[in-house]
Amino acid sequence: MAVFCQSPLNLSLITSSRNLNPNPSFRLNLSSHTRTLVTEPPPVFTCVKSFAPATIANLGPGFDFLGCAVDGIGDYVTLRVDPNVHPGEVSISDITGAGKKLNKNPLWNCAGIAAISVMKMLNIRSVGLSLSLQKGLPLGSGLGSSAASAAAAAVAVNELFGRPLGASDLVLAGLESESKVSGYHADNVAPAIMGGFVLIRSYDPLELIQLKFPHEKELFFVLVNPEFEAPTKKMRAALPQQITMSHHVWNCSQAAALVAAVLQGDLSVLGKALSSDKIVEPRRAPLIPGMEGVKKAAMEAGAFGCTISGAGPTAVAVTDNEEKGREIGQRMVEAFMKEGNLKSSAMVKKLDRVGARLVSSDPR
């Protein structure tokens, strides 16, 4: 019989941070080296299913250090104890959905890499695991597809063995996966695991700050995904190697304004800051057909702001009204076709405040 749980990871994070006060943000310091349990924990379930949400990285001027989770879309991982898999190893049995082209070799698959990393932390040697990945996110979309798979797998392994690890280790496991498939950046995997808005203050050591967007405020993301693939490596290669001091100062001020806007729930300032990147977006937008016209259409339709989600090609706009979001999305879809000759689809989603979590489990 399946047992359904709600937000076990988020509770683990808050407890480990020892921050239960109503402050709008809390900080999580992570060691550069993950710990390994001396005693191998036994599995408490025979099978678990986990979910991890899509994410929006960068948010304009927050390149590689700011991201947030999006409600309602993401990846699922089903993990089970499998006597046919060699003890201490993981096998990917099935990949469905948008990831049918992905490699099933766990050493070359983001879900497999994260699962192996957590197994090493837990010192798992006596049982083998089989993993099934259900991709709800398209590849190369700018919605944190690889991070969602890694986050879901890390959480699944941890839950299968009784949740001995906190969010800090799970983020590091996901970051190990990200570093091998898309680069050493946590602005997707951290919010995928932790939920909400997450700021990466430092990478060495890894230090994360979760930013609390006010619960009483409405925030909707308009996500428009064109039929066009923008590989992360290609989009990163387009970035400038040097920038001017004036652009540095400008982007720092916009990033600071963005953080303040998140904490205050001020969508007007958030939108202005999100739309004002002078370093990354100007290099990437020309590589996405019609992107400049799409941004203009979103703003004219009443969006508070618009930019590229992650490395693209998905465009993201922000608003405080779901119905208005649908209108903005329709204008953006029309602009992608008119300006870039690209078909696209739009969806309006809320902020995911929970992050990766257990969906169901079968007891032993």
Short mmCIF file of C-alpha atoms in Angstrom, two decimals:
data_model
loop_
_atom_site.label_atom_id
_atom_site.label_comp_id
_atom_site.label_asym_id
_atom_site.label_seq_id
_atom_site.Cartn_x
_atom_site.Cartn_y
_atom_site.Cartn_z
CA MET A 1 0.00 0.00 0.00
CA ALA A 2 1.35 3.42 -0.94
CA VAL A 3 2.06 5.88 1.85
CA PHE A 4 1.86 9.53 0.84
CA CYS A 5 4.04 12.16 2.49
CA GLN A 6 4.23 15.92 2.25
CA SER A 7 7.41 18.00 2.12
CA PRO A 8 9.77 15.80 4.17
CA LEU A 9 12.80 17.43 2.58
CA ASN A 10 11.77 20.96 3.45
CA LEU A 11 11.27 20.04 7.11
CA SER A 12 14.68 18.37 7.16
CA LEU A 13 16.27 21.51 5.78
CA ILE A 14 14.71 23.86 8.29
CA THR A 15 15.62 21.61 11.20
CA SER A 16 19.23 21.25 10.07
CA SER A 17 19.57 25.00 9.64
CA ARG A 18 18.33 25.62 13.20
CA ASN A 19 16.41 28.59 11.85
CA LEU A 20 12.77 28.45 12.85
CA ASN A 21 12.22 32.19 13.17
CA PRO A 22 9.99 34.21 10.83
CA ASN A 23 12.88 35.98 9.11
CA PRO A 24 12.38 36.20 5.32
CA SER A 25 15.51 34.18 4.53
CA PHE A 26 17.85 31.63 6.03
CA ARG A 27 21.36 30.53 5.23
CA LEU A 28 22.71 27.04 4.72
CA ASN A 29 26.48 26.47 4.93
CA LEU A 30 27.69 23.33 3.21
CA SER A 31 31.05 21.62 3.51
CA SER A 32 33.08 21.20 0.35
CA HIS A 33 33.37 17.52 1.20
CA THR A 34 30.36 15.31 1.68
CA ARG A 35 30.27 13.00 4.65
CA THR A 36 29.99 9.22 4.40
CA LEU A 37 28.05 7.26 6.97
CA VAL A 38 30.12 4.64 8.79
CA THR A 39 27.19 2.28 9.31
CA GLU A 40 25.15 1.36 6.26
CA PRO A 41 21.45 2.11 6.87
CA PRO A 42 18.97 -0.63 5.88
CA PRO A 43 16.25 0.20 3.36
CA VAL A 44 12.96 1.10 5.04
CA PHE A 45 10.94 0.78 1.83
CA THR A 46 11.00 -1.63 -1.09
CA CYS A 47 10.02 1.11 -3.52
CA VAL A 48 9.67 4.90 -3.49
CA LYS A 49 8.56 7.52 -5.99
CA SER A 50 9.84 11.09 -5.85
CA PHE A 51 9.20 14.32 -7.72
CA ALA A 52 11.42 17.33 -8.39
CA PRO A 53 10.15 20.58 -9.94
CA ALA A 54 11.33 22.60 -12.89
CA THR A 55 13.48 25.60 -12.12
CA ILE A 56 14.26 29.02 -13.55
CA ALA A 57 17.94 29.89 -13.26
CA ASN A 58 19.61 33.30 -13.51
CA LEU A 59 16.39 35.35 -13.43
CA GLY A 60 18.15 37.96 -15.55
CA PRO A 61 21.12 39.45 -13.66
CA GLY A 62 21.52 36.49 -11.25
CA PHE A 63 23.71 34.45 -13.60
CA ASP A 64 24.87 31.21 -11.92
CA PHE A 65 23.89 32.39 -8.41
CA LEU A 66 20.10 32.77 -8.31
CA GLY A 67 17.21 30.50 -9.21
CA CYS A 68 13.71 29.44 -8.20
CA ALA A 69 11.44 26.41 -8.42
CA VAL A 70 8.26 26.25 -10.52
CA ASP A 71 5.14 24.44 -9.38
CA GLY A 72 3.34 21.74 -11.34
CA ILE A 73 5.96 20.52 -13.81
CA GLY A 74 9.03 18.38 -13.30
CA ASP A 75 10.50 14.87 -13.29
CA TYR A 76 9.58 11.71 -11.39
CA VAL A 77 11.92 8.95 -10.25
CA THR A 78 10.76 5.51 -9.10
CA LEU A 79 13.43 3.62 -7.17
CA ARG A 80 13.24 0.06 -5.90
CA VAL A 81 15.41 -2.52 -4.18
CA ASP A 82 16.31 -4.99 -6.93
CA PRO A 83 17.95 -8.36 -6.18
CA ASN A 84 18.97 -8.56 -9.83
CA VAL A 85 21.23 -5.51 -9.51
CA HIS A 86 24.70 -6.00 -8.06
CA PRO A 87 24.88 -4.84 -4.41
CA GLY A 88 26.06 -1.26 -4.08
CA GLU A 89 25.14 -0.36 -7.65
CA VAL A 90 22.23 1.33 -9.42
CA SER A 91 20.70 0.35 -12.75
CA ILE A 92 18.44 2.54 -14.90
CA SER A 93 15.65 0.26 -16.04
CA ASP A 94 13.46 2.69 -17.92
CA ILE A 95 13.26 6.27 -19.19
CA THR A 96 9.93 7.62 -20.39
CA GLY A 97 8.49 10.96 -21.43
CA ALA A 98 10.68 13.67 -22.93
CA GLY A 99 13.94 11.87 -22.13
CA LYS A 100 13.80 8.85 -24.41
CA LYS A 101 17.09 9.89 -26.04
CA LEU A 102 18.96 9.87 -22.72
CA ASN A 103 21.69 7.36 -21.94
CA LYS A 104 20.65 4.57 -19.56
CA ASN A 105 24.20 4.14 -18.33
CA PRO A 106 24.00 5.54 -14.77
CA LEU A 107 27.51 6.96 -15.09
CA TRP A 108 26.35 9.14 -17.98
CA ASN A 109 22.87 9.99 -16.80
CA CYS A 110 22.17 12.88 -14.41
CA ALA A 111 19.71 10.85 -12.33
CA GLY A 112 22.14 7.93 -12.16
CA ILE A 113 25.09 10.13 -11.14
CA ALA A 114 23.11 11.75 -8.32
CA ALA A 115 21.78 8.39 -7.13
CA ILE A 116 25.28 6.91 -7.04
CA SER A 117 26.57 9.96 -5.15
CA VAL A 118 23.95 9.53 -2.42
CA MET A 119 24.60 5.78 -2.25
CA LYS A 120 28.28 6.55 -1.64
CA MET A 121 27.38 8.99 1.14
CA LEU A 122 25.22 6.29 2.73
CA ASN A 123 27.88 3.61 2.23
CA ILE A 124 25.33 1.32 0.54
CA ARG A 125 26.97 -2.03 -0.20
CA SER A 126 24.44 -4.75 0.58
CA VAL A 127 21.61 -3.98 -1.89
CA GLY A 128 21.30 -2.96 -5.52
CA LEU A 129 18.77 -0.46 -6.82
CA SER A 130 16.88 -0.06 -10.06
CA LEU A 131 15.74 3.38 -11.16
CA SER A 132 12.98 4.45 -13.52
CA LEU A 133 12.99 8.03 -14.78
CA GLN A 134 9.85 9.79 -16.01
CA LYS A 135 10.84 13.00 -17.78
CA GLY A 136 8.22 15.70 -17.58
CA LEU A 137 10.65 18.37 -18.75
CA PRO A 138 11.97 18.70 -22.30
CA LEU A 139 15.73 18.55 -22.79
CA GLY A 140 17.60 21.78 -23.45
CA SER A 141 14.59 23.92 -22.58
CA GLY A 142 16.09 26.20 -19.93
CA LEU A 143 13.80 24.77 -17.24
CA GLY A 144 16.41 22.80 -15.30
CA SER A 145 15.72 19.43 -16.87
CA SER A 146 18.96 17.76 -15.75
CA ALA A 147 18.69 19.28 -12.27
CA ALA A 148 15.15 17.97 -11.81
CA SER A 149 16.25 14.43 -12.65
CA ALA A 150 19.23 14.67 -10.32
CA ALA A 151 17.17 16.14 -7.47
CA ALA A 152 14.44 13.52 -7.79
CA ALA A 153 16.99 10.69 -7.81
CA ALA A 154 18.92 12.05 -4.81
CA VAL A 155 15.74 12.41 -2.77
CA ALA A 156 14.53 8.94 -3.81
CA VAL A 157 17.69 7.21 -2.58
CA ASN A 158 17.67 9.18 0.67
CA GLU A 159 14.01 8.35 1.33
CA LEU A 160 14.46 4.66 0.53
CA PHE A 161 16.97 4.42 3.36
CA GLY A 162 14.99 6.37 5.95
CA ARG A 163 16.07 9.91 5.13
CA PRO A 164 19.41 9.98 7.01
CA LEU A 165 20.79 12.89 4.95
CA GLY A 166 19.71 16.52 5.05
CA ALA A 167 19.30 18.94 2.19
CA SER A 168 22.96 20.00 2.30
CA ASP A 169 24.24 16.60 1.19
CA LEU A 170 21.47 16.21 -1.37
CA VAL A 171 22.37 19.54 -2.99
CA LEU A 172 26.01 18.45 -3.19
CA ALA A 173 24.97 15.14 -4.77
CA GLY A 174 22.89 17.02 -7.32
CA LEU A 175 25.73 19.45 -7.94
CA GLU A 176 28.07 16.53 -8.67
CA SER A 177 25.61 15.42 -11.33
CA GLU A 178 25.23 18.91 -12.77
CA SER A 179 29.00 19.37 -12.96
CA LYS A 180 29.27 16.36 -15.26
CA VAL A 181 26.39 17.15 -17.58
CA SER A 182 25.97 20.94 -17.72
CA GLY A 183 28.57 22.67 -15.54
CA TYR A 184 29.38 23.40 -11.91
CA HIS A 185 26.44 25.62 -11.02
CA ALA A 186 23.74 25.10 -8.39
CA ASP A 187 21.19 27.71 -9.46
CA ASN A 188 18.95 24.92 -10.81
CA VAL A 189 19.61 21.99 -8.51
CA ALA A 190 19.50 23.96 -5.24
CA PRO A 191 15.98 25.35 -5.79
CA ALA A 192 14.90 21.99 -7.26
CA ILE A 193 15.77 20.37 -3.92
CA MET A 194 14.98 23.22 -1.52
CA GLY A 195 12.07 24.94 -3.28
CA GLY A 196 11.38 28.66 -3.55
CA PHE A 197 14.10 31.18 -4.42
CA VAL A 198 17.69 30.22 -3.62
CA LEU A 199 20.80 32.42 -3.73
CA ILE A 200 24.23 30.77 -4.03
CA ARG A 201 26.49 33.07 -2.00
CA SER A 202 29.60 30.93 -2.43
CA TYR A 203 30.70 27.80 -4.27
CA ASP A 204 33.83 27.04 -2.27
CA PRO A 205 32.60 26.26 0.26
CA LEU A 206 29.07 25.97 -1.04
CA GLU A 207 26.84 28.38 0.85
CA LEU A 208 23.15 28.78 0.05
CA ILE A 209 20.61 31.35 1.18
CA GLN A 210 16.94 30.56 0.75
CA LEU A 211 14.90 33.69 0.07
CA LYS A 212 11.34 33.70 1.38
CA PHE A 213 8.83 35.20 -1.03
CA PRO A 214 5.83 36.43 1.05
CA HIS A 215 3.01 33.86 1.18
CA GLU A 216 0.34 36.53 0.95
CA LYS A 217 1.69 37.81 -2.38
CA GLU A 218 0.66 36.42 -5.76
CA LEU A 219 3.40 35.46 -8.25
CA PHE A 220 2.86 33.76 -11.58
CA PHE A 221 5.48 32.74 -14.12
CA VAL A 222 4.52 32.80 -17.79
CA LEU A 223 6.71 30.18 -19.46
CA VAL A 224 6.80 30.06 -23.25
CA ASN A 225 8.81 27.22 -24.74
CA PRO A 226 9.54 27.37 -28.50
CA GLU A 227 10.29 24.34 -30.64
CA PHE A 228 13.99 25.11 -30.62
CA GLU A 229 16.82 23.55 -28.67
CA ALA A 230 19.45 25.72 -26.99
CA PRO A 231 22.19 23.44 -25.61
CA THR A 232 23.67 24.79 -22.39
CA LYS A 233 27.26 24.39 -23.63
CA LYS A 234 26.52 26.41 -26.77
CA MET A 235 24.77 29.15 -24.82
CA ARG A 236 27.60 29.36 -22.29
CA ALA A 237 30.14 29.59 -25.11
CA ALA A 238 28.42 32.78 -26.27
CA LEU A 239 29.18 34.62 -23.04
CA PRO A 240 31.80 37.39 -22.94
CA GLN A 241 35.15 36.64 -21.37
CA GLN A 242 35.50 40.21 -20.11
CA ILE A 243 33.02 42.90 -19.15
CA THR A 244 33.23 46.61 -18.48
CA MET A 245 33.19 48.05 -14.98
CA SER A 246 29.98 49.94 -15.80
CA HIS A 247 28.19 46.72 -16.77
CA HIS A 248 29.51 45.02 -13.63
CA VAL A 249 28.16 47.79 -11.41
CA TRP A 250 24.84 47.83 -13.26
CA ASN A 251 24.28 44.08 -13.01
CA CYS A 252 25.25 44.02 -9.32
CA SER A 253 22.67 46.71 -8.59
CA GLN A 254 19.99 44.83 -10.55
CA ALA A 255 20.77 41.56 -8.76
CA ALA A 256 20.57 43.30 -5.39
CA ALA A 257 17.26 44.88 -6.37
CA LEU A 258 16.00 41.46 -7.48
CA VAL A 259 16.79 39.91 -4.09
CA ALA A 260 15.14 42.81 -2.25
CA ALA A 261 12.07 42.50 -4.46
CA VAL A 262 11.76 38.78 -3.76
CA LEU A 263 11.92 39.32 0.02
CA GLN A 264 9.43 42.20 -0.12
CA GLY A 265 7.14 40.58 -2.68
CA ASP A 266 7.44 43.65 -4.90
CA LEU A 267 6.71 42.38 -8.43
CA SER A 268 7.19 45.78 -10.04
CA VAL A 269 10.81 45.98 -8.89
CA LEU A 270 11.33 42.27 -9.46
CA GLY A 271 10.18 42.60 -13.06
CA LYS A 272 12.36 45.64 -13.75
CA ALA A 273 15.46 43.95 -12.33
CA LEU A 274 14.74 40.64 -14.07
CA SER A 275 14.51 42.45 -17.42
CA SER A 276 17.66 44.55 -17.03
CA ASP A 277 20.62 42.19 -17.49
CA LYS A 278 23.34 43.86 -19.60
CA ILE A 279 25.85 40.99 -19.65
CA VAL A 280 24.32 37.57 -20.40
CA GLU A 281 20.95 38.17 -22.05
CA PRO A 282 22.33 40.48 -24.78
CA ARG A 283 24.67 37.67 -25.92
CA ARG A 284 22.10 34.87 -25.72
CA ALA A 285 18.94 36.53 -27.00
CA PRO A 286 20.18 36.80 -30.62
CA LEU A 287 20.75 33.01 -30.61
CA ILE A 288 17.06 32.39 -29.89
CA PRO A 289 15.00 33.36 -32.97
CA GLY A 290 12.46 36.02 -32.09
CA MET A 291 13.46 36.40 -28.45
CA GLU A 292 13.77 40.18 -28.52
CA GLY A 293 10.31 40.48 -30.07
CA VAL A 294 8.89 38.05 -27.52
CA LYS A 295 10.23 40.12 -24.64
CA LYS A 296 8.76 43.27 -26.15
CA ALA A 297 5.39 41.55 -26.64
CA ALA A 298 5.34 40.38 -23.02
CA MET A 299 6.03 43.87 -21.69
CA GLU A 300 3.42 45.44 -23.96
CA ALA A 301 0.89 42.86 -22.77
CA GLY A 302 1.40 43.98 -19.17
CA ALA A 303 4.11 41.70 -17.77
CA PHE A 304 6.19 43.16 -14.95
CA GLY A 305 9.30 41.75 -16.62
CA CYS A 306 10.60 39.17 -19.07
CA THR A 307 13.89 37.40 -19.70
CA ILE A 308 15.40 34.08 -20.80
CA SER A 309 14.88 31.16 -18.45
CA GLY A 310 18.28 29.65 -17.72
CA ALA A 311 20.21 29.12 -20.93
CA GLY A 312 16.97 29.21 -22.93
CA PRO A 313 15.18 28.95 -25.23
CA THR A 314 12.20 29.23 -22.85
CA ALA A 315 11.16 32.83 -22.22
CA VAL A 316 9.80 33.69 -18.76
CA ALA A 317 7.61 36.64 -17.82
CA VAL A 318 6.20 37.51 -14.40
CA THR A 319 2.76 38.75 -13.39
CA ASP A 320 0.48 38.79 -10.36
CA ASN A 321 -2.66 37.48 -12.09
CA GLU A 322 -3.20 34.05 -13.65
CA GLU A 323 -5.73 35.22 -16.25
CA LYS A 324 -3.43 38.09 -17.21
CA GLY A 325 -0.62 35.54 -17.44
CA ARG A 326 -2.56 33.57 -20.05
CA GLU A 327 -3.05 36.72 -22.11
CA ILE A 328 0.66 37.54 -21.87
CA GLY A 329 1.54 33.98 -22.85
CA GLN A 330 -0.64 34.16 -25.96
CA ARG A 331 1.08 37.37 -27.06
CA MET A 332 4.47 35.77 -26.52
CA VAL A 333 3.48 32.71 -28.55
CA GLU A 334 2.35 34.96 -31.39
CA ALA A 335 5.63 36.88 -31.23
CA PHE A 336 7.73 33.72 -31.42
CA MET A 337 5.92 32.79 -34.63
CA LYS A 338 5.96 36.28 -36.12
CA GLU A 339 9.50 37.28 -35.16
CA GLY A 340 11.26 33.89 -35.08
CA ASN A 341 9.06 31.61 -37.20
CA LEU A 342 8.91 29.21 -34.23
CA LYS A 343 5.95 27.31 -32.88
CA SER A 344 5.74 27.52 -29.11
CA SER A 345 3.53 26.67 -26.17
CA ALA A 346 2.71 28.74 -23.10
CA MET A 347 1.89 27.81 -19.51
CA VAL A 348 1.28 29.84 -16.38
CA LYS A 349 2.72 28.43 -13.16
CA LYS A 350 3.14 29.43 -9.52
CA LEU A 351 6.27 29.35 -7.38
CA ASP A 352 7.04 25.90 -5.94
CA ARG A 353 7.79 26.49 -2.26
CA VAL A 354 8.47 22.83 -1.36
CA GLY A 355 11.11 21.46 -3.71
CA ALA A 356 11.87 17.80 -4.36
CA ARG A 357 9.77 15.42 -2.30
CA LEU A 358 8.54 11.91 -1.72
CA VAL A 359 5.34 11.15 -3.62
CA SER A 360 4.64 7.56 -2.56
CA SER A 361 6.33 4.59 -0.92
CA ASP A 362 5.82 0.85 -0.42
CA PRO A 363 6.86 -0.40 3.04
CA ARG A 364 9.01 -3.48 3.41
#
